[in-house]
mmCIF file of C-alpha atoms and ligand atoms in Angstrom:
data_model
loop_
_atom_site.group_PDB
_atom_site.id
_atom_site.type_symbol
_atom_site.label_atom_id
_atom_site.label_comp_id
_atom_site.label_asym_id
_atom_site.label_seq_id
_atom_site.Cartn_x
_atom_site.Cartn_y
_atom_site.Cartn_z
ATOM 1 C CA UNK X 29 30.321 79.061 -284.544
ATOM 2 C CA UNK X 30 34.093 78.670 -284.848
ATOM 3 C CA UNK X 31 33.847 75.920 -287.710
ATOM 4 C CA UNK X 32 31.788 75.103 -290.697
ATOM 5 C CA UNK X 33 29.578 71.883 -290.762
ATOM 6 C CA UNK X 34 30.662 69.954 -294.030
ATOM 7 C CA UNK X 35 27.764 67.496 -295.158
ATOM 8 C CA UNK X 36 29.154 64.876 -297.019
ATOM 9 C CA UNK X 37 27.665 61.293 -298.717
ATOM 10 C CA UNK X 38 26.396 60.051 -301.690
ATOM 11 C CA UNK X 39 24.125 61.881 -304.157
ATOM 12 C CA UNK X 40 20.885 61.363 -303.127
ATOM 13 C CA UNK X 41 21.566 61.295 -299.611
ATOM 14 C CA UNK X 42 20.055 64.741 -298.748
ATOM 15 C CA UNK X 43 22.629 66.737 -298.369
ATOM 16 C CA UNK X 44 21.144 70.072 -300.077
ATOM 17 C CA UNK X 45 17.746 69.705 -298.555
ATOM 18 C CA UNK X 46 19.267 69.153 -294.849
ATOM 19 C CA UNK X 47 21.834 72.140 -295.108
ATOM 20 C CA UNK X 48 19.084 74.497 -296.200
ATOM 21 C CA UNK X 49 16.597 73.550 -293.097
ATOM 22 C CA UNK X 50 19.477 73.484 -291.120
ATOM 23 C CA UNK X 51 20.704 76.770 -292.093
ATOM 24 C CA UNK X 52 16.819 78.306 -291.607
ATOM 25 C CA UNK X 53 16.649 76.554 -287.956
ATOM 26 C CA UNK X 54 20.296 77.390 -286.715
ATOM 27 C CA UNK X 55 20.473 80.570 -288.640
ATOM 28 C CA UNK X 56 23.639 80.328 -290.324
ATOM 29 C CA UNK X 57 24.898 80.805 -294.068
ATOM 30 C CA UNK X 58 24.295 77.838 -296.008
ATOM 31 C CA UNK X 59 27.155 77.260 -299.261
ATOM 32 C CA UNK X 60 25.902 74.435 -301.549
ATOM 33 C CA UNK X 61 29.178 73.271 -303.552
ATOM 34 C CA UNK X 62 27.772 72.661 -306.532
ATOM 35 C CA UNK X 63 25.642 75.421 -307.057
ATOM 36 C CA UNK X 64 28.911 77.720 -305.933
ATOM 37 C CA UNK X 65 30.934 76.057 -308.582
ATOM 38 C CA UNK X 66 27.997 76.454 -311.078
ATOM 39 C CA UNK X 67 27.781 80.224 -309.961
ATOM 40 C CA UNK X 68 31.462 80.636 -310.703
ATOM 41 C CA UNK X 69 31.757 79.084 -313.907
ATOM 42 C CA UNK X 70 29.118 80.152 -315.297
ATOM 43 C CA UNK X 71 28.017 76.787 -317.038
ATOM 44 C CA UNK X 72 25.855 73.708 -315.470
ATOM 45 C CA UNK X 73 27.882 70.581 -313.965
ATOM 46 C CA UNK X 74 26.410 68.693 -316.727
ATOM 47 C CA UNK X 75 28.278 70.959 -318.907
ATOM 48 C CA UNK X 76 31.238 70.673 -317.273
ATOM 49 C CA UNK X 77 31.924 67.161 -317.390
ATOM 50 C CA UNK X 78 30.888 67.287 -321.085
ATOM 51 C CA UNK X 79 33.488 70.185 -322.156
ATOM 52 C CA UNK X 80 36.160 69.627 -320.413
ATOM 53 C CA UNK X 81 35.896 66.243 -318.271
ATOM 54 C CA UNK X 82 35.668 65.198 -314.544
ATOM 55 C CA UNK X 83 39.316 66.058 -314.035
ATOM 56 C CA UNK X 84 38.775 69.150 -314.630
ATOM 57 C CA UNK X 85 35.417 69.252 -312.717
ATOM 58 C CA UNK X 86 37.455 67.813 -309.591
ATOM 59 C CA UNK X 87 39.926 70.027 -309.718
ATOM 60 C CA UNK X 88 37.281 73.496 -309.700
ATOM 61 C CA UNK X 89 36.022 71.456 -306.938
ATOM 62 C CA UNK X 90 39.044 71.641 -304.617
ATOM 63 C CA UNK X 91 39.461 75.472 -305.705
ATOM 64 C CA UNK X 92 36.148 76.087 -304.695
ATOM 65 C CA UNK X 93 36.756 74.470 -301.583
ATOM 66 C CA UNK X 94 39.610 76.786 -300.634
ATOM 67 C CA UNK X 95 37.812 79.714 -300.819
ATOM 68 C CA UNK X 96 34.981 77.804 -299.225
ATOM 69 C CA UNK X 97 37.079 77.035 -296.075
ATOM 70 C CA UNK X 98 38.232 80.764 -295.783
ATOM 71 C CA UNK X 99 35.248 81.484 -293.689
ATOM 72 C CA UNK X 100 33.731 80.097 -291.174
ATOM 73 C CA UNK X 101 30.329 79.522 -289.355
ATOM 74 C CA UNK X 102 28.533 78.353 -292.154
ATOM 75 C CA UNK X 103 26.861 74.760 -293.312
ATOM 76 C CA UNK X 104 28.394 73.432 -296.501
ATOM 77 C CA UNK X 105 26.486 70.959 -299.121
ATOM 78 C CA UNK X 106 29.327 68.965 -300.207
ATOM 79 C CA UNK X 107 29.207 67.226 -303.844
ATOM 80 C CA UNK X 108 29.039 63.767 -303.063
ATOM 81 C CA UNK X 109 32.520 62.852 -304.909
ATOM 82 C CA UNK X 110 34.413 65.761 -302.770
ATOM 83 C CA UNK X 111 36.159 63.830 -300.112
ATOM 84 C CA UNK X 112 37.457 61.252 -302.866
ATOM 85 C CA UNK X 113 40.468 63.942 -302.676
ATOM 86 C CA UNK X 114 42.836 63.740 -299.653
ATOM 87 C CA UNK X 115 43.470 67.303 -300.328
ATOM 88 C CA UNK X 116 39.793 68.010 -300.158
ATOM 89 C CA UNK X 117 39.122 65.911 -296.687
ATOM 90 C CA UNK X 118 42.595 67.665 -295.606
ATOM 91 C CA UNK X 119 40.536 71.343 -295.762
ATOM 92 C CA UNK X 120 37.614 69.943 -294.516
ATOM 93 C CA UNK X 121 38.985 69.176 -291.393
ATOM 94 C CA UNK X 122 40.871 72.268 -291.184
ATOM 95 C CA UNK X 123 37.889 73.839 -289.793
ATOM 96 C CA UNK X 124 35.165 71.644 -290.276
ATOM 97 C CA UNK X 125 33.347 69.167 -289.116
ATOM 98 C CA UNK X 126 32.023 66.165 -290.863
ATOM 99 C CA UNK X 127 28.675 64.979 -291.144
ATOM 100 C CA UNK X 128 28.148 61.991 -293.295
ATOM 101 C CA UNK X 129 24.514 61.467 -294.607
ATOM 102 C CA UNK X 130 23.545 57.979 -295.473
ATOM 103 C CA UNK X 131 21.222 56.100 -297.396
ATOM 104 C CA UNK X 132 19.962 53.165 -299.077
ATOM 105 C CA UNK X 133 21.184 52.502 -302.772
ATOM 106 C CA UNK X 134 16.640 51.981 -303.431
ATOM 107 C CA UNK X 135 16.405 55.279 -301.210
ATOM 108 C CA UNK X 136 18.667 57.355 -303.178
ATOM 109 C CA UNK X 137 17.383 55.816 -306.430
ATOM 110 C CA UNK X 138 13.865 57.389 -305.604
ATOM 111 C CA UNK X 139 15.225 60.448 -304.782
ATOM 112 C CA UNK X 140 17.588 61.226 -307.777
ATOM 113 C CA UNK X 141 15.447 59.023 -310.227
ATOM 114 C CA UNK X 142 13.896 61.975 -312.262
ATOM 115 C CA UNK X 143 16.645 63.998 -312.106
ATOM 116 C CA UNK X 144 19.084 64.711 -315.161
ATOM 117 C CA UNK X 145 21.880 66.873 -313.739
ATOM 118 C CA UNK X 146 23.688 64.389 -311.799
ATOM 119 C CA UNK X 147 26.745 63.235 -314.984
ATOM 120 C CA UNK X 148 27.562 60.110 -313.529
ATOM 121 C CA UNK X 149 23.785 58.812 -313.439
ATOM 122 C CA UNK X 150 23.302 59.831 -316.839
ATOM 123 C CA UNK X 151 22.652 56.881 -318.517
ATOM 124 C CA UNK X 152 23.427 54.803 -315.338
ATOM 125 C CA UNK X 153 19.953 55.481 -313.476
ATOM 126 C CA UNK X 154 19.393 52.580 -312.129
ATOM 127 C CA UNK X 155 19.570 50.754 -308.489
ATOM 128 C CA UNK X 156 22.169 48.126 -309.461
ATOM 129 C CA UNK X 157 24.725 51.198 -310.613
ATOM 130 C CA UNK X 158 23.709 53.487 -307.796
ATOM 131 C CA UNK X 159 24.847 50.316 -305.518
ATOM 132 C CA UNK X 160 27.546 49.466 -306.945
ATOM 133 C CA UNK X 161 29.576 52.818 -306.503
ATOM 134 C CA UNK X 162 28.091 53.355 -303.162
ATOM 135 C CA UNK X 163 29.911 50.204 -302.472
ATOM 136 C CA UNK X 164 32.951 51.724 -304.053
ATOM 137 C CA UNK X 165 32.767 54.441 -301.833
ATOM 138 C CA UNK X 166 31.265 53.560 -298.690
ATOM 139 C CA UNK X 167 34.209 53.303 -296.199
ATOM 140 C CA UNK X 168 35.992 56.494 -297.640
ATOM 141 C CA UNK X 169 32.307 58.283 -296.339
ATOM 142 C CA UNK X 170 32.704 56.477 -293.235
ATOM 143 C CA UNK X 171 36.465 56.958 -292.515
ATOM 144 C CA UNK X 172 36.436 60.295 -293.260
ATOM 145 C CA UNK X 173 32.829 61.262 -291.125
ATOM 146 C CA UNK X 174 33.016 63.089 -287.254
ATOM 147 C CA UNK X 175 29.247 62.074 -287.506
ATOM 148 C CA UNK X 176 27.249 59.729 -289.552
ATOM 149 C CA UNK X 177 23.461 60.017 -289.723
ATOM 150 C CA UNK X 178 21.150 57.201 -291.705
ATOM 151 C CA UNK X 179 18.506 59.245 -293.686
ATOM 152 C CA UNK X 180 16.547 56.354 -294.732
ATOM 153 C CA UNK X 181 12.342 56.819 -293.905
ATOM 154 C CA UNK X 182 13.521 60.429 -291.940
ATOM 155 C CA UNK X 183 12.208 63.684 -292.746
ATOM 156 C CA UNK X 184 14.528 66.412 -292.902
ATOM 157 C CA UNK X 185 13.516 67.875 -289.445
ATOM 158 C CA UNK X 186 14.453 64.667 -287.806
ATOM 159 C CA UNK X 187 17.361 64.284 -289.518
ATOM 160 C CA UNK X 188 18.532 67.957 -288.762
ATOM 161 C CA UNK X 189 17.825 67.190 -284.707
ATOM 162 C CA UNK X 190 20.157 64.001 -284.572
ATOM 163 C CA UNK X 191 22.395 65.998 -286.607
ATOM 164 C CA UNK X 192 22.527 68.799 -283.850
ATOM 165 C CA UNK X 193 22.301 66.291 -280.833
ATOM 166 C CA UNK X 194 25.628 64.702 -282.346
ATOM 167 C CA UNK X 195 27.232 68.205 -282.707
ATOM 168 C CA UNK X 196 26.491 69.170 -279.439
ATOM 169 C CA UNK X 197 27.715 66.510 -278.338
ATOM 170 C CA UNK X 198 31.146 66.974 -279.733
ATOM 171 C CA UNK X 199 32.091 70.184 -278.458
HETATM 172 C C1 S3P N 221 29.008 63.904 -307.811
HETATM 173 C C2 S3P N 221 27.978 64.413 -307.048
HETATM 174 C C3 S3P N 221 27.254 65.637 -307.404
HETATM 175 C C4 S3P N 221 28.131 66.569 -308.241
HETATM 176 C C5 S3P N 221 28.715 65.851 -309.404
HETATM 177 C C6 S3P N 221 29.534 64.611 -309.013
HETATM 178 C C7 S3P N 221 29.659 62.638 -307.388
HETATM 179 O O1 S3P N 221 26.814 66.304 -306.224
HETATM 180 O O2 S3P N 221 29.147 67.149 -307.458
HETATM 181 O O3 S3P N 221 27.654 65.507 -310.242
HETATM 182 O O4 S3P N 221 30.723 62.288 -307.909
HETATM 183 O O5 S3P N 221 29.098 61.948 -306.485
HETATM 184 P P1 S3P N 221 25.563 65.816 -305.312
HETATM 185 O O6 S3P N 221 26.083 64.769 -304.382
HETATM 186 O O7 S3P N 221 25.186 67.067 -304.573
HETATM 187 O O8 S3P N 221 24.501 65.323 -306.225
#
């Protein structure tokens, strides 16, 4: 595979649970962003954005990206603020293709909901913020997406066939 598949979306939106069964069924590397950047600094992303702020956490994202985009032939679990950065959809595309993973603001709220290493739901948990930045977001995930794929009431299996039905389809 002469490219890397970037998942991209919101948190919530299963991004780290479809790269790893996709990974296992196509048998390729799988390269989850945060836990890379986590790996590499050494600290939790919770940590991060407490120390030193999300500047700083955005900007380790886009190095991490770089090195990220080196290689390819892998699937990549994007953090769901990544492609806020033109600079970070710009190597993306370089030699990847994009794969947007939706879902409903209630959807992602049951799926995060217990969940305390996500910064910007701390203290925010709640339906009404979730779908209020979604709606911030939205058509920067769609503008930016090769493929977009509504996760909503899908297992992950289903989810990973549409997602290689649409990348077959491209090539
Ligand atoms: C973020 C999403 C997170 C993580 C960080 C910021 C965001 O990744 O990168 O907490 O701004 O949406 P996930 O989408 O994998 O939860």
């Amino acid at each position: 595979m002469n490219y890397n598949i970037m998942l991209i979306g919101f948190m919530g939106t299963g991004k780290t649970t479809v790269s790893r069964k996709l990974s296992e069924t196509m048998n390729i590397k799988e390269v989850d962003m945060d836990a890379y950047i986590v790996e590499h600094e050494g600290r939790s992303i919770n940590d991060i954005f407490k120390d030193d702020g999300e500047e700083t956490f955005r900007n380790i994202e886009t190095a991490c990206l770089v090195e990220i985009q080196k290689t390819t032939g892998k699937i990549v679990s994007c953090g769901g603020g990544a492609v806020l950065k033109d600079e970070n959809v710009e190597l993306m595309k370089q030699n990847g293709k994009i794969v947007l993973l939706t879902a409903k603001p209630e959807t992602v709220y049951k799926r995060v909901k217990n969940s305390k290493d996500r910064p910007i739901l701390n203290g925010n948990m709640n339906v009404e913020f979730i779908s209020e930045l979604m709606a911030k977001r939205d058509s920067r995930y769609h503008e930016v997406a090769d493929i977009i794929i509504a996760t909503d009431d899908k297992s992950p299996d289903e989810i990973c066939s549409e997602i290689k039905i649409n990348l077959d389809k491209m090539v």
